[in-house]
Amino acid sequence: MAREQTFRQRVFITLVVVAIVPAALALGVTTLALSEVLSGIGASGPWVSVGASGGELLQRLEPYAATDTALARVAAEHQTTLGESVRFSRIYEVLAQRFLRLLPVLMLALATLVVVLSTAAARRLARAMSRPIISLAGWAEMVGDDQPLPPSSQDPPNEVLEVRRLRSSLRSMADDLAAARRREIEAARLRSWSTMARRVAHELKNPLTPMKFAATTISRVEDPELQESGRVLLEEIDRLDDMARSFSQLGKLPAGPPSEVDLVELLGTLARLHGTDTIQVEVVAAGDPDAPTVIRGHYDALQQAFRNLLANGMESMEDAGVEGRILVAVSRRDDEIVILIDDEGPGMTPEVQERLWEPEFTTKRRGTGIGLTLVRRTVAAHGGEVTAQTAPGGGARFQVLLPAGD
């Protein structure tokens, strides 16, 4: 089985071939051209023939030169120049022959130098070109192993634009995959809890009806102590009935066709029903008071979701012994309705904020841990988003974003 080549090896071989082959051809052509030129320059035979014919011509001109001084002077100069030319042609021939003998050695040395320089340059270029590929391959493995990628501050300086874009794309992909993993884990956990909750709700509902009849009978007897016991039993049975309904709703999306729901009106109704002497619920229209706050949704499901949010704030304030108000601000932002619910309770620790939406998590003594999970499911079913954080003035803030219906 042939050994697989790395990207760096392939780039190195390609660069070496691209550099050496043209250089070898150029050296070969140069060697042949120099050989031809030097052979022509160093050829003394033609110059000897020229010298002989020139000497014969000068001998025949000697009778005329005796009577013509100008002709004699020109003949003498020509004879001197012709002799120098013949002498230099013989010197050039000797030098050309010696250089031709050294030319293969020089060309071999030059070819060796070209090979060495080309190899060094190819190795450096191959290393530079393969380094980001190797780095990005390592990033792909880190993404597959769900490991965090290095921050952008650690990226090599002066990196080419395409590699920078690829790094940015890998970071975005890693974030998307991490979010998808979290959503899948949350969905799987919710499915498991939904199945268990519906079973618990079914088991709870069966004995509640006869228990309620019995408690009602006890509360109607003449004995005050039995009446009080019956009243307590009825309260607890109602609480168990509410719990069973909450369990049965967990994981179910709102049923039926949506309709127009005015959130200010819905929240105002809840404020009037759930406000107490010690904790008031105030609903205000923030921003433009004339901006519509109507969405397309399921009234009962939204009412239950906002009731859970208000109940969460009120219970938090009651447990901390705080009297005050819960402020609900409704505003329109572009194509979204923004609802801010601020309480004056003790707020949330980072640990609580991180686990707030888990079905099994609760900080209340008598909480079921599914109220906020129902809120998140209902808001998501309406195409919105709900988040929680510490309010600017202390306490907890829940922000609900819902798409506007117009």
mmCIF file of N, CA, C and O in Angstrom, residues 189 349-362 369 372-373:
data_model
loop_
_atom_site.group_PDB
_atom_site.id
_atom_site.type_symbol
_atom_site.label_atom_id
_atom_site.label_comp_id
_atom_site.label_asym_id
_atom_site.label_seq_id
_atom_site.Cartn_x
_atom_site.Cartn_y
_atom_site.Cartn_z
ATOM 1 N N ARG A 189 -34.675 16.175 27.428
ATOM 2 C CA ARG A 189 -35.041 16.217 28.847
ATOM 3 C C ARG A 189 -36.519 16.570 29.017
ATOM 4 O O ARG A 189 -37.213 15.999 29.855
ATOM 5 N N THR A 349 -29.166 34.413 41.770
ATOM 6 C CA THR A 349 -27.727 34.155 41.709
ATOM 7 C C THR A 349 -27.379 33.602 40.329
ATOM 8 O O THR A 349 -28.265 33.110 39.615
ATOM 9 N N PRO A 350 -26.124 33.665 39.904
ATOM 10 C CA PRO A 350 -25.763 33.085 38.600
ATOM 11 C C PRO A 350 -26.121 31.611 38.488
ATOM 12 O O PRO A 350 -26.506 31.142 37.410
ATOM 13 N N GLU A 351 -26.015 30.865 39.595
ATOM 14 C CA GLU A 351 -26.347 29.445 39.552
ATOM 15 C C GLU A 351 -27.839 29.244 39.292
ATOM 16 O O GLU A 351 -28.235 28.389 38.489
ATOM 17 N N VAL A 352 -28.664 30.050 39.958
ATOM 18 C CA VAL A 352 -30.103 29.945 39.743
ATOM 19 C C VAL A 352 -30.468 30.360 38.330
ATOM 20 O O VAL A 352 -31.283 29.711 37.660
ATOM 21 N N GLN A 353 -29.849 31.438 37.844
ATOM 22 C CA GLN A 353 -30.148 31.919 36.490
ATOM 23 C C GLN A 353 -29.789 30.883 35.432
ATOM 24 O O GLN A 353 -30.478 30.755 34.417
ATOM 25 N N GLU A 354 -28.715 30.122 35.686
ATOM 26 C CA GLU A 354 -28.292 29.113 34.716
ATOM 27 C C GLU A 354 -29.263 27.933 34.658
ATOM 28 O O GLU A 354 -29.502 27.366 33.590
ATOM 29 N N ARG A 355 -29.867 27.583 35.784
ATOM 30 C CA ARG A 355 -30.730 26.395 35.838
ATOM 31 C C ARG A 355 -32.211 26.745 35.884
ATOM 32 O O ARG A 355 -33.054 25.869 36.073
ATOM 33 N N LEU A 356 -32.538 28.004 35.688
ATOM 34 C CA LEU A 356 -33.898 28.488 35.912
ATOM 35 C C LEU A 356 -34.944 27.770 35.075
ATOM 36 O O LEU A 356 -36.071 27.543 35.523
ATOM 37 N N TRP A 357 -34.581 27.378 33.844
ATOM 38 C CA TRP A 357 -35.571 26.832 32.911
ATOM 39 C C TRP A 357 -35.614 25.305 32.922
ATOM 40 O O TRP A 357 -36.332 24.711 32.121
ATOM 41 N N GLU A 358 -34.864 24.666 33.796
ATOM 42 C CA GLU A 358 -34.891 23.211 33.863
ATOM 43 C C GLU A 358 -36.172 22.746 34.548
ATOM 44 O O GLU A 358 -36.572 23.304 35.582
ATOM 45 N N PRO A 359 -36.843 21.717 34.001
ATOM 46 C CA PRO A 359 -38.135 21.291 34.563
ATOM 47 C C PRO A 359 -38.042 20.845 36.018
ATOM 48 O O PRO A 359 -38.975 21.044 36.779
ATOM 49 N N GLU A 360 -36.909 20.253 36.396
ATOM 50 C CA GLU A 360 -36.821 19.702 37.739
ATOM 51 C C GLU A 360 -36.279 20.696 38.760
ATOM 52 O O GLU A 360 -36.137 20.370 39.944
ATOM 53 N N PHE A 361 -36.005 21.918 38.342
ATOM 54 C CA PHE A 361 -35.349 22.870 39.236
ATOM 55 C C PHE A 361 -36.372 23.854 39.803
ATOM 56 O O PHE A 361 -37.204 24.402 39.074
ATOM 57 N N THR A 362 -36.312 24.089 41.115
ATOM 58 C CA THR A 362 -37.144 25.101 41.760
ATOM 59 C C THR A 362 -36.452 25.579 43.027
ATOM 60 O O THR A 362 -35.711 24.820 43.666
ATOM 61 N N GLY A 369 -41.438 23.168 39.913
ATOM 62 C CA GLY A 369 -40.304 23.262 39.002
ATOM 63 C C GLY A 369 -40.672 23.260 37.539
ATOM 64 O O GLY A 369 -39.781 23.235 36.688
ATOM 65 N N LEU A 372 -41.955 27.716 35.032
ATOM 66 C CA LEU A 372 -41.166 28.485 34.073
ATOM 67 C C LEU A 372 -40.882 27.675 32.809
ATOM 68 O O LEU A 372 -40.718 28.251 31.732
ATOM 69 N N THR A 373 -40.833 26.359 32.946
ATOM 70 C CA THR A 373 -40.679 25.526 31.751
ATOM 71 C C THR A 373 -41.898 25.668 30.843
ATOM 72 O O THR A 373 -41.770 25.774 29.612
#
